[in-house]
mmCIF file with all atom_site columns, C-alpha atoms and ligand atoms in Angstrom:
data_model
loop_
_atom_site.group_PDB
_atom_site.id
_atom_site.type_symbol
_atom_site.label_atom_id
_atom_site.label_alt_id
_atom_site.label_comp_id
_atom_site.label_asym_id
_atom_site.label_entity_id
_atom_site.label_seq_id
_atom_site.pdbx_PDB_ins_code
_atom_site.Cartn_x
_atom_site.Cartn_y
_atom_site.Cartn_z
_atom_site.occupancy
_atom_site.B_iso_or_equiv
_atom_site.pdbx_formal_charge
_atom_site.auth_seq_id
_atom_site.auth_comp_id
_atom_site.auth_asym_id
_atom_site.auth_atom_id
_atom_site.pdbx_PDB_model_num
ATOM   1   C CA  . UNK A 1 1   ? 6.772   -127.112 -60.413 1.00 47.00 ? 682  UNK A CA  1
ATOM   2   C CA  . UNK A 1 2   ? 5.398   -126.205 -56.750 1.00 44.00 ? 683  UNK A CA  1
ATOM   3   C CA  . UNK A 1 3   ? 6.738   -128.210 -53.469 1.00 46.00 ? 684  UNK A CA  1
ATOM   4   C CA  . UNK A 1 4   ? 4.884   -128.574 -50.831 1.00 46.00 ? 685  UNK A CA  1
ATOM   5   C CA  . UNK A 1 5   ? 5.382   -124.969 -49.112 1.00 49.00 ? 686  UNK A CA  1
ATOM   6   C CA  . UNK A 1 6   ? 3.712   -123.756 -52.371 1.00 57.00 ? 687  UNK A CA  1
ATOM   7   C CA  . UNK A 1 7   ? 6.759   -122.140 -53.181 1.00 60.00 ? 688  UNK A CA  1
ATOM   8   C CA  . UNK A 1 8   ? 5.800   -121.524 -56.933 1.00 53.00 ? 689  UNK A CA  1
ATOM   9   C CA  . UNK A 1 9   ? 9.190   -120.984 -58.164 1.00 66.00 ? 690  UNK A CA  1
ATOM   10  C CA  . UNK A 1 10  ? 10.836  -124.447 -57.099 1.00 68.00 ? 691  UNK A CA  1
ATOM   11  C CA  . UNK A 1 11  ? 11.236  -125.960 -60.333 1.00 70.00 ? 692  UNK A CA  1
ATOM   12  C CA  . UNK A 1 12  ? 14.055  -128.315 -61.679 1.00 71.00 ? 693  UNK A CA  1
ATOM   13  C CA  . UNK A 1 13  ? 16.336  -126.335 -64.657 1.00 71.00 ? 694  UNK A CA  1
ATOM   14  C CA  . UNK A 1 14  ? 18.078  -129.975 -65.255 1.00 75.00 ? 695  UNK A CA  1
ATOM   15  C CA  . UNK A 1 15  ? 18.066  -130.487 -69.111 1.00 81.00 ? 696  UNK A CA  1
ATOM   16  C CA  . UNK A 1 16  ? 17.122  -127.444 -70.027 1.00 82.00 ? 697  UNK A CA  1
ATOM   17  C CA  . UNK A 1 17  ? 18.299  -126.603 -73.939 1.00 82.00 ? 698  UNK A CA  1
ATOM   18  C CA  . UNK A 1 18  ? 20.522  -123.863 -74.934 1.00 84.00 ? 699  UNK A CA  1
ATOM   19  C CA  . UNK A 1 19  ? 18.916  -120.858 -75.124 1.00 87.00 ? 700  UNK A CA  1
ATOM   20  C CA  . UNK A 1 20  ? 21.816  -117.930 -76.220 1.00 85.00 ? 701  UNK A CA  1
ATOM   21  C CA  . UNK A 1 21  ? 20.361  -117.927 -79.657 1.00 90.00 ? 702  UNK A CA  1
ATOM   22  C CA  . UNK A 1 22  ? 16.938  -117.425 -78.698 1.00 96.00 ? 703  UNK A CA  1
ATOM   23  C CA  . UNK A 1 23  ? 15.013  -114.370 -78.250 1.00 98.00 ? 704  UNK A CA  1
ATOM   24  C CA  . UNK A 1 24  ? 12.614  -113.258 -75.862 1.00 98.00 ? 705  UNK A CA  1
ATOM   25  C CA  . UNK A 1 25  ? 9.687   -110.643 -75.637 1.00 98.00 ? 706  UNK A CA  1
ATOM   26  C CA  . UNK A 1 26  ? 8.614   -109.707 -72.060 1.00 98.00 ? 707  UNK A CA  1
ATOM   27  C CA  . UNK A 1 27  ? 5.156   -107.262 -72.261 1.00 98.00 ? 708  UNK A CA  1
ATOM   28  C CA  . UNK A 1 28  ? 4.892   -105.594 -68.783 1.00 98.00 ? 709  UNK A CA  1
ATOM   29  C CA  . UNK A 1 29  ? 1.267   -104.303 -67.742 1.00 98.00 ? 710  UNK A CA  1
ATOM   30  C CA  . UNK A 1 30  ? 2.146   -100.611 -66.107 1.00 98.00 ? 711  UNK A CA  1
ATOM   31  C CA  . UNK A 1 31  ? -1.329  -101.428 -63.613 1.00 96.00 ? 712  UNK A CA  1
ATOM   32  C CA  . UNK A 1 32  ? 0.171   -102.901 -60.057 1.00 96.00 ? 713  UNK A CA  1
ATOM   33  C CA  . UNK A 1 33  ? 3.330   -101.905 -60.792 1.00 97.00 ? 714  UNK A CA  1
ATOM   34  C CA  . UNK A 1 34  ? 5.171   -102.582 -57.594 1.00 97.00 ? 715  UNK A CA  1
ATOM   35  C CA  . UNK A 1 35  ? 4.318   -106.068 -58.010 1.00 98.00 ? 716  UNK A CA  1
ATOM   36  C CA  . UNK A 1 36  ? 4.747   -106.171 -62.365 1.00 98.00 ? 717  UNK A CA  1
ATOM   37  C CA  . UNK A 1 37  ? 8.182   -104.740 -62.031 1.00 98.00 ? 718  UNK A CA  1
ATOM   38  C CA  . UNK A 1 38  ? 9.166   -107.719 -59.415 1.00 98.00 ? 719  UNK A CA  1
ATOM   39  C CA  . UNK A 1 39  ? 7.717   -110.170 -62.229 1.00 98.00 ? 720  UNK A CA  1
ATOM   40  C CA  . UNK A 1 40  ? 9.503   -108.639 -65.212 1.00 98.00 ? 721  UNK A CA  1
ATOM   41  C CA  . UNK A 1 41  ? 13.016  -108.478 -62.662 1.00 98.00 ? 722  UNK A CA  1
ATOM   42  C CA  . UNK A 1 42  ? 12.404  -112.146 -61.666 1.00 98.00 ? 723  UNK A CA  1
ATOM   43  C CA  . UNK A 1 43  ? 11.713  -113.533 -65.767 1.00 98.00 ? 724  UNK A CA  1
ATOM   44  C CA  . UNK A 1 44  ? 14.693  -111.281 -66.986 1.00 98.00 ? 725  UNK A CA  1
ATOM   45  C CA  . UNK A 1 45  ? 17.175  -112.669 -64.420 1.00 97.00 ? 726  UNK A CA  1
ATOM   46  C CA  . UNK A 1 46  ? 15.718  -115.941 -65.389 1.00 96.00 ? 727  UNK A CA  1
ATOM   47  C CA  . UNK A 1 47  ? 16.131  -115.491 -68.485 1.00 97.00 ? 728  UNK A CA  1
ATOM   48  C CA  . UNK A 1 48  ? 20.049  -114.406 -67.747 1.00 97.00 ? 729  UNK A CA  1
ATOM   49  C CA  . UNK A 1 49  ? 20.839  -117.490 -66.137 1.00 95.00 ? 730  UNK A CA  1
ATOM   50  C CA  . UNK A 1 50  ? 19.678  -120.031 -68.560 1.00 94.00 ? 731  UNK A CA  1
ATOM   51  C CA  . UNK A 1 51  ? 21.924  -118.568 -71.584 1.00 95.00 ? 732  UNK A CA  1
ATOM   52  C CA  . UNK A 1 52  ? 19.959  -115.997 -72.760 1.00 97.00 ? 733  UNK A CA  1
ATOM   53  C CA  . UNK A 1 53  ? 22.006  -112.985 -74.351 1.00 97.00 ? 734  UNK A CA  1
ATOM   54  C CA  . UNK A 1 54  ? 20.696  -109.637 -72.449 1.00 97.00 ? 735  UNK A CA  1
ATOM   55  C CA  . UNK A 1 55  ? 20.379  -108.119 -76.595 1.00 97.00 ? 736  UNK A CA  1
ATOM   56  C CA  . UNK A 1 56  ? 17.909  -111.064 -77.192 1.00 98.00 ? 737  UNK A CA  1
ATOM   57  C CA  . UNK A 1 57  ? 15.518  -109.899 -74.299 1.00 98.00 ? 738  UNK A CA  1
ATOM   58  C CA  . UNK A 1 58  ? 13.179  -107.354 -75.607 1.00 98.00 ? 739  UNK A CA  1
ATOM   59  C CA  . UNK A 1 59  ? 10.418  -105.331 -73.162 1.00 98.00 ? 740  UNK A CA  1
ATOM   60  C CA  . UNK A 1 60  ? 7.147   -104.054 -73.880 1.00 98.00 ? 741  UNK A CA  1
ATOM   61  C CA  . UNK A 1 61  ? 5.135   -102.074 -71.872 1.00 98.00 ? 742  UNK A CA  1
ATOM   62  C CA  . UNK A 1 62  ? 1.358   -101.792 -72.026 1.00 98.00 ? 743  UNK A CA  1
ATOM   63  C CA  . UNK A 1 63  ? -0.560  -99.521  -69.493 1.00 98.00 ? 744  UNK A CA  1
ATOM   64  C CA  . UNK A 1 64  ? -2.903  -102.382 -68.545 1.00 96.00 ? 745  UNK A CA  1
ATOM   65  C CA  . UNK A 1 65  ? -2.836  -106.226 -68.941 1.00 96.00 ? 746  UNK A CA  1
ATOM   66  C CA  . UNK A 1 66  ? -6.078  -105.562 -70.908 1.00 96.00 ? 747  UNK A CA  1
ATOM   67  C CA  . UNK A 1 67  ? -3.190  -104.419 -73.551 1.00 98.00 ? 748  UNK A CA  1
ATOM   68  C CA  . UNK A 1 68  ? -1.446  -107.910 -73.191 1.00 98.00 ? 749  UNK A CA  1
ATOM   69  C CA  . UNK A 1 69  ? -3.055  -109.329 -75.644 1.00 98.00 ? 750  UNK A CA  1
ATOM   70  C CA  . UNK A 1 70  ? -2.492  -107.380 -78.444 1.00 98.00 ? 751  UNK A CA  1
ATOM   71  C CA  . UNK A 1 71  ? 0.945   -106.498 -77.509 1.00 98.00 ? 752  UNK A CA  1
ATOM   72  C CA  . UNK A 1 72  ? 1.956   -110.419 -77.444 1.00 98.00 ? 753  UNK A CA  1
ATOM   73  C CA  . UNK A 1 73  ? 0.544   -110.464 -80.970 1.00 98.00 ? 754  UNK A CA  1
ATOM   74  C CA  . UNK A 1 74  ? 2.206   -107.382 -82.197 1.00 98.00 ? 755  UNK A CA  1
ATOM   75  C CA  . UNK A 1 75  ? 5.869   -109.345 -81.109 1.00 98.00 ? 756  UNK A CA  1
ATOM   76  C CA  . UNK A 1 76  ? 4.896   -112.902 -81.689 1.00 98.00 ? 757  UNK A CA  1
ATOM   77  C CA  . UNK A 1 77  ? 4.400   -112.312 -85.630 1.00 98.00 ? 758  UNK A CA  1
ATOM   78  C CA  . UNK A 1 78  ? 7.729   -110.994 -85.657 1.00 98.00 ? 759  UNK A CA  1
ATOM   79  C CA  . UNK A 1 79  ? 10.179  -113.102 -87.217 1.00 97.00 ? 760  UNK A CA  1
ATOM   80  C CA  . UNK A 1 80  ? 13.158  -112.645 -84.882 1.00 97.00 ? 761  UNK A CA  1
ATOM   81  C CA  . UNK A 1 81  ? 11.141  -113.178 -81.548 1.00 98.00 ? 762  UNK A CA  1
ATOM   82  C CA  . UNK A 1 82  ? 10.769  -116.633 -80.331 1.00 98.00 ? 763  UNK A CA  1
ATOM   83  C CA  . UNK A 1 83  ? 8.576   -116.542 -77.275 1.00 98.00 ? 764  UNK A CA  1
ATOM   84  C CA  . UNK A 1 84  ? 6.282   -113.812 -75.869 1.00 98.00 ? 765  UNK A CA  1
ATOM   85  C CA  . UNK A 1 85  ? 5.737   -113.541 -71.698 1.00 98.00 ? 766  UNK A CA  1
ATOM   86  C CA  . UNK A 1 86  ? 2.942   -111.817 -70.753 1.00 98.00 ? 767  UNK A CA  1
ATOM   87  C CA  . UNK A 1 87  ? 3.005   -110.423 -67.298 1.00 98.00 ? 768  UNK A CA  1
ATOM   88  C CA  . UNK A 1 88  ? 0.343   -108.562 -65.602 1.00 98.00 ? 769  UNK A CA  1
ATOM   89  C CA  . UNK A 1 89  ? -1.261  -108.134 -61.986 1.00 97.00 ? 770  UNK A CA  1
ATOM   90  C CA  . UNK A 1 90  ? -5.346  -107.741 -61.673 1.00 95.00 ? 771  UNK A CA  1
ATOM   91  C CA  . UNK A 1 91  ? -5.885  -107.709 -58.062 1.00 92.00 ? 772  UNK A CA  1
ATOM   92  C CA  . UNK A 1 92  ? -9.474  -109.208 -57.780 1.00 85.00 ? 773  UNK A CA  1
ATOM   93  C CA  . UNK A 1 93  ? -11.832 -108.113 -55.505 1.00 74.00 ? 774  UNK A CA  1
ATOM   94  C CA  . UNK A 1 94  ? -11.100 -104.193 -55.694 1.00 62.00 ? 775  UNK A CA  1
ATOM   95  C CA  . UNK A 1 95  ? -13.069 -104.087 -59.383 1.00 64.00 ? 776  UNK A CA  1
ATOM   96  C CA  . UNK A 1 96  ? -15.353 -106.290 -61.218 1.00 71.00 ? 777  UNK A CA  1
ATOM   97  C CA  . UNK A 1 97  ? -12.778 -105.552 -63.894 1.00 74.00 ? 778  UNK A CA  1
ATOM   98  C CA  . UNK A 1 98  ? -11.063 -108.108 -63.158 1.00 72.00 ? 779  UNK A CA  1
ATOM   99  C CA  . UNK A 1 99  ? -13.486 -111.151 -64.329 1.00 79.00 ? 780  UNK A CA  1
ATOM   100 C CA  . UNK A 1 100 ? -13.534 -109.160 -67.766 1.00 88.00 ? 781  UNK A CA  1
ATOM   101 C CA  . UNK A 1 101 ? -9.767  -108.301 -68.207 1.00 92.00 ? 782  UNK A CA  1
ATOM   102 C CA  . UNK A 1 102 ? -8.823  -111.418 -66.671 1.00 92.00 ? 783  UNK A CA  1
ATOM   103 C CA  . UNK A 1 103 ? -10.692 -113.662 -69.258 1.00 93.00 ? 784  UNK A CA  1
ATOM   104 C CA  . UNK A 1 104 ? -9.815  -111.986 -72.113 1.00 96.00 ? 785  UNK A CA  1
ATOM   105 C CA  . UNK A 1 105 ? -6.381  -111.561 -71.479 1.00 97.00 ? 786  UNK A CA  1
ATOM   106 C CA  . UNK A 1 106 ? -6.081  -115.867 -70.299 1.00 97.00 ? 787  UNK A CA  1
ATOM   107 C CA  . UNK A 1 107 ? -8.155  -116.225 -73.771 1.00 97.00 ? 788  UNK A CA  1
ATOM   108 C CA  . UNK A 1 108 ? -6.602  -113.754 -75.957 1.00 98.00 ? 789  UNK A CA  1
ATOM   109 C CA  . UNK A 1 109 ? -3.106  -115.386 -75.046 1.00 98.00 ? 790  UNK A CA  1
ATOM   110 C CA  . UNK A 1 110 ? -3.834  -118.344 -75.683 1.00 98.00 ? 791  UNK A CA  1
ATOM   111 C CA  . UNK A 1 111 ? -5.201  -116.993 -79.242 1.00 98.00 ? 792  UNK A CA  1
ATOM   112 C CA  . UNK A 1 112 ? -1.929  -115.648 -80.065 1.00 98.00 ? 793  UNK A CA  1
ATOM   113 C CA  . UNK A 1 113 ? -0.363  -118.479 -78.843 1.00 98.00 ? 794  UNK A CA  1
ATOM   114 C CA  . UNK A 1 114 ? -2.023  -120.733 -81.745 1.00 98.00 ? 795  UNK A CA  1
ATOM   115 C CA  . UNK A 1 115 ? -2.243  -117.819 -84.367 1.00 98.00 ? 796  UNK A CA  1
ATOM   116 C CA  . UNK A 1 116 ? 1.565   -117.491 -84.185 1.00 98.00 ? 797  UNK A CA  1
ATOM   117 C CA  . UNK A 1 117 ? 2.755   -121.227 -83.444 1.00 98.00 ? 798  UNK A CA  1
ATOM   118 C CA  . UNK A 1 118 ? 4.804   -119.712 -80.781 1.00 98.00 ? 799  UNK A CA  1
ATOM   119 C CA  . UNK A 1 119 ? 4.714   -120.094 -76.757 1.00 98.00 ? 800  UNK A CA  1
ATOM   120 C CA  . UNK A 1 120 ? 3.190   -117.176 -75.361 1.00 98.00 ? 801  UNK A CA  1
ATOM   121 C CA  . UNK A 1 121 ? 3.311   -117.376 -71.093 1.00 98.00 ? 802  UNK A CA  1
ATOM   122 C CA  . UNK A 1 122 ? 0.696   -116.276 -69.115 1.00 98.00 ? 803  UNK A CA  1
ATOM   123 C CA  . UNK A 1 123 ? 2.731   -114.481 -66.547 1.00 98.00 ? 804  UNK A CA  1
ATOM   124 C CA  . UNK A 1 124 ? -0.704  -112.442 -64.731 1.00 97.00 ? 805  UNK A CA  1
ATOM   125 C CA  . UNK A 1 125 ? -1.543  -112.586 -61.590 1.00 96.00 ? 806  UNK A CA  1
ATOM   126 C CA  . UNK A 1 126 ? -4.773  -112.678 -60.100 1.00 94.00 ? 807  UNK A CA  1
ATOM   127 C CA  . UNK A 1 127 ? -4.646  -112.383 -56.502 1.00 94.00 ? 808  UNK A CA  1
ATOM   128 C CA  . UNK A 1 128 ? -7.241  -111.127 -54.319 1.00 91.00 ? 809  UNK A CA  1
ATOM   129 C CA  . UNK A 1 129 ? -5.106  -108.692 -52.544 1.00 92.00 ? 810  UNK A CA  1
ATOM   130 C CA  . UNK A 1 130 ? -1.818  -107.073 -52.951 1.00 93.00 ? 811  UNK A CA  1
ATOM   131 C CA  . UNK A 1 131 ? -0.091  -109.252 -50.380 1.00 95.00 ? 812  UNK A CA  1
ATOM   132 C CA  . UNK A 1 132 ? -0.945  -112.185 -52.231 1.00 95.00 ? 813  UNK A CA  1
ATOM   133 C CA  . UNK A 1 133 ? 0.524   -110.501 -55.067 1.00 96.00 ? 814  UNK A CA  1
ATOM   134 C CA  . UNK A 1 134 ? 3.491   -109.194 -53.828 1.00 97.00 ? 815  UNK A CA  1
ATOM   135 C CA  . UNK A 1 135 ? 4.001   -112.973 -51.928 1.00 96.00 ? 816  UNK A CA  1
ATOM   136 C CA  . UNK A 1 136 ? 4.179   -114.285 -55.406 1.00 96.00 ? 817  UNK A CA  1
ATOM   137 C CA  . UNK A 1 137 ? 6.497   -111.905 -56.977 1.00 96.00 ? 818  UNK A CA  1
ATOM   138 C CA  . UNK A 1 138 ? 9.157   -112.288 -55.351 1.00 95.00 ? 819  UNK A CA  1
ATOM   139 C CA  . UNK A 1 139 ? 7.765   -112.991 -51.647 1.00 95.00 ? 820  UNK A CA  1
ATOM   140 C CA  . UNK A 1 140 ? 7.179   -116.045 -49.640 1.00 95.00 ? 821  UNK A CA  1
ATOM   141 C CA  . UNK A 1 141 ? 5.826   -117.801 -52.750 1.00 95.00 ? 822  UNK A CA  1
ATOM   142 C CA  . UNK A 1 142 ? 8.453   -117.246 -54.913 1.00 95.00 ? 823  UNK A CA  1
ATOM   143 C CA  . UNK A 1 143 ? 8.627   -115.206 -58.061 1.00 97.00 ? 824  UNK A CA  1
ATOM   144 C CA  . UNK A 1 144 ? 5.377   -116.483 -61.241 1.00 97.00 ? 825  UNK A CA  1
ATOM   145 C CA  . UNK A 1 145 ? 7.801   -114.164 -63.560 1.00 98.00 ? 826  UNK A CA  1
ATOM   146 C CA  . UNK A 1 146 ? 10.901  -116.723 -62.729 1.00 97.00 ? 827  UNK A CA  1
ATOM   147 C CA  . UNK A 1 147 ? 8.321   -119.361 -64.027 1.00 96.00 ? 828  UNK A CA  1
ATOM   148 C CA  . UNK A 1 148 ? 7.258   -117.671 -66.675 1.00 97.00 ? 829  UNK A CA  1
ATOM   149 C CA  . UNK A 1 149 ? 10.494  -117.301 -67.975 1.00 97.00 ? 830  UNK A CA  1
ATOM   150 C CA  . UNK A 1 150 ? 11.369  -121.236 -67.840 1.00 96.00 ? 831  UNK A CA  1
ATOM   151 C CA  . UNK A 1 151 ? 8.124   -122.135 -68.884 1.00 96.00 ? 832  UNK A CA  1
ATOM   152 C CA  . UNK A 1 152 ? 8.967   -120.188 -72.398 1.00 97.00 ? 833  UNK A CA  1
ATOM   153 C CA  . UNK A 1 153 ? 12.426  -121.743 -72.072 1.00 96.00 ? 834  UNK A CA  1
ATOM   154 C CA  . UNK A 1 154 ? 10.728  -125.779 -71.925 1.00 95.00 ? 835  UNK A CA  1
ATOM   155 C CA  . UNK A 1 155 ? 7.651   -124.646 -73.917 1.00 96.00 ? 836  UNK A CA  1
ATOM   156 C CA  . UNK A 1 156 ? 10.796  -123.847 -76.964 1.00 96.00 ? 837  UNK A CA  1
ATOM   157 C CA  . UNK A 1 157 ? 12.341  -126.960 -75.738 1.00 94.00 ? 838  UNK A CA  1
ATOM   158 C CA  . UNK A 1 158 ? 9.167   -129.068 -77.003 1.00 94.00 ? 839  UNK A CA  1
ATOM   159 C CA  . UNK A 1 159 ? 8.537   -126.838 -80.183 1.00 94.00 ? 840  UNK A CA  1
ATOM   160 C CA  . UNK A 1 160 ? 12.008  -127.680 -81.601 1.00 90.00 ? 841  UNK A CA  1
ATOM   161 C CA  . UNK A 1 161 ? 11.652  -131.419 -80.223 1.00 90.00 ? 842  UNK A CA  1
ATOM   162 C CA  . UNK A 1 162 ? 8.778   -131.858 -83.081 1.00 90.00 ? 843  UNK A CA  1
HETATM 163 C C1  . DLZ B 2 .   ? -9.151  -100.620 -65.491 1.00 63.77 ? 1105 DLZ B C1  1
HETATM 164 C C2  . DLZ B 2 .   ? -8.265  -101.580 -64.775 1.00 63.77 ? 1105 DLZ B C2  1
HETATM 165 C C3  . DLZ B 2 .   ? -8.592  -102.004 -63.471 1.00 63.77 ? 1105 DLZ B C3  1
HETATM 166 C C4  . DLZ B 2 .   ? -9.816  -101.538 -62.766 1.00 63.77 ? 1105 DLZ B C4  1
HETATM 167 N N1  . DLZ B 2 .   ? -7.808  -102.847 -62.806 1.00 63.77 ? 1105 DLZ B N1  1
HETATM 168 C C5  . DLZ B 2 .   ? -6.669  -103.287 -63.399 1.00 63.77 ? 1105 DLZ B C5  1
HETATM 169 C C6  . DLZ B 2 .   ? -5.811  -104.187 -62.714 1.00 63.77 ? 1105 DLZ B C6  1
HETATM 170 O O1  . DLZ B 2 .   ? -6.011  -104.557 -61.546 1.00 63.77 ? 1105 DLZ B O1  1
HETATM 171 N N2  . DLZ B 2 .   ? -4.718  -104.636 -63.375 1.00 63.77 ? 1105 DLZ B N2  1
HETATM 172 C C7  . DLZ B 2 .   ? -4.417  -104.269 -64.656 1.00 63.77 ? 1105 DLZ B C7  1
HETATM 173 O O2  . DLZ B 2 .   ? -3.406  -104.739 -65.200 1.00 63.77 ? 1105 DLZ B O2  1
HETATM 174 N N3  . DLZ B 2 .   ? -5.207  -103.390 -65.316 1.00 63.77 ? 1105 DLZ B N3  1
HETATM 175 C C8  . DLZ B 2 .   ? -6.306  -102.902 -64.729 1.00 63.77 ? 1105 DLZ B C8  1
HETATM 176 N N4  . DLZ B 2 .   ? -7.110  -102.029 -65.388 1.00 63.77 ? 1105 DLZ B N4  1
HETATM 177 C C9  . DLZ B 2 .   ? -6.673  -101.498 -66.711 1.00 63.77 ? 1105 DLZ B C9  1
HETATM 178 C C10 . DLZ B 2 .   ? -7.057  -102.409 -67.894 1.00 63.77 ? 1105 DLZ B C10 1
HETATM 179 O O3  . DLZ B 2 .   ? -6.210  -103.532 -67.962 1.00 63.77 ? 1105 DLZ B O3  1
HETATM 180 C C11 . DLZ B 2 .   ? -6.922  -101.603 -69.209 1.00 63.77 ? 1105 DLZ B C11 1
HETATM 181 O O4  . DLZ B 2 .   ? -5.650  -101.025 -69.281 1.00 63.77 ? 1105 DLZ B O4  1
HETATM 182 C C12 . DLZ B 2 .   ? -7.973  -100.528 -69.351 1.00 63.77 ? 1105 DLZ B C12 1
HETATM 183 O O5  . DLZ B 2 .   ? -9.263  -101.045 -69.165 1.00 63.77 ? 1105 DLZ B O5  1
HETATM 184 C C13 . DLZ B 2 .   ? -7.875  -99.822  -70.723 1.00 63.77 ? 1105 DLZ B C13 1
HETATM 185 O O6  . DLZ B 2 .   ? -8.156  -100.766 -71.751 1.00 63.77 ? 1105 DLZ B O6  1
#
């Protein structure tokens, strides 16, 4: 997925399936929210130009990405959601929050992920400052929500390969 200029958001979108019958549930954390709005702009266009109906893209906001977690479970049980993308921004470094929210939010994911049999994205970043953040939504390194977005996309791909 990365090229050499670390450019995060080179990726190929060459056999990707159809996704216009799928649906999506994006969970933005409100923290950082310069840099979670750029995410949640950069997986919804995404999202747009690989098929996906704008009526099929739900949002969630939760006021931290502490909240992620049980957000993503909240819309993964629900029958007419497909995939969950998680997208959050702990800045490290300005709290020792961050090893705490940071770990639970990679492990509750991940959780979810296996509780509901569906993909759920880890769209956080975890920068150490807020230019590395804002380089990586939608700066010199690309946009991690664009990635998100067609990570959920190949993640359903494999799923319905099975
Ligand atoms: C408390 C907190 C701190 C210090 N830093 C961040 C952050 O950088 N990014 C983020 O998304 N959330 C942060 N939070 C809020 C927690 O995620 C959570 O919302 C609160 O601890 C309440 O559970």
């Amino acid at each position: 997925m990365s090229s050499a200029k670390k450019n995060l958001s080179v990726f190929s979108t060459e056999n990707l399936p159809d996704s216009s019958q799928k649906r999506f549930a994006i969970m933005v954390a409100e923290w950082n929210e310069e840099v979670t709005e750029a995410l949640y702009n950069g997986a919804y266009q995404t999202l747009l130009d690989n098929g996906v109906m704008a009526e099929n893209i739900i949002r969630g906001n939760v006021p931290g990405s502490y909240e992620l977690t049980t957000a993503a479970y909240w819309f993964a049980q629900r029958d007419d959601i497909d995939a969950v993308i998680a997208i959050g921004c702990v800045i490290q470094g300005e709290t020792k929050h961050n090893d705490y929210i940071n770990h639970a939010v990679a492990q509750g994911l991940t959780n979810v992920s296996l509780k509901t049999n569906k993909p759920v994205i880890f769209g956080v970043l975890t920068p150490n400052t807020q230019q590395q953040a804002l380089d990586r939504a939608g700066g010199i390194h690309g946009n991690k929500g664009d990635e998100a977005a067609i990570t959920a996309i190949k993640m359903l791909k494999l799923f319905h390969s099975l």
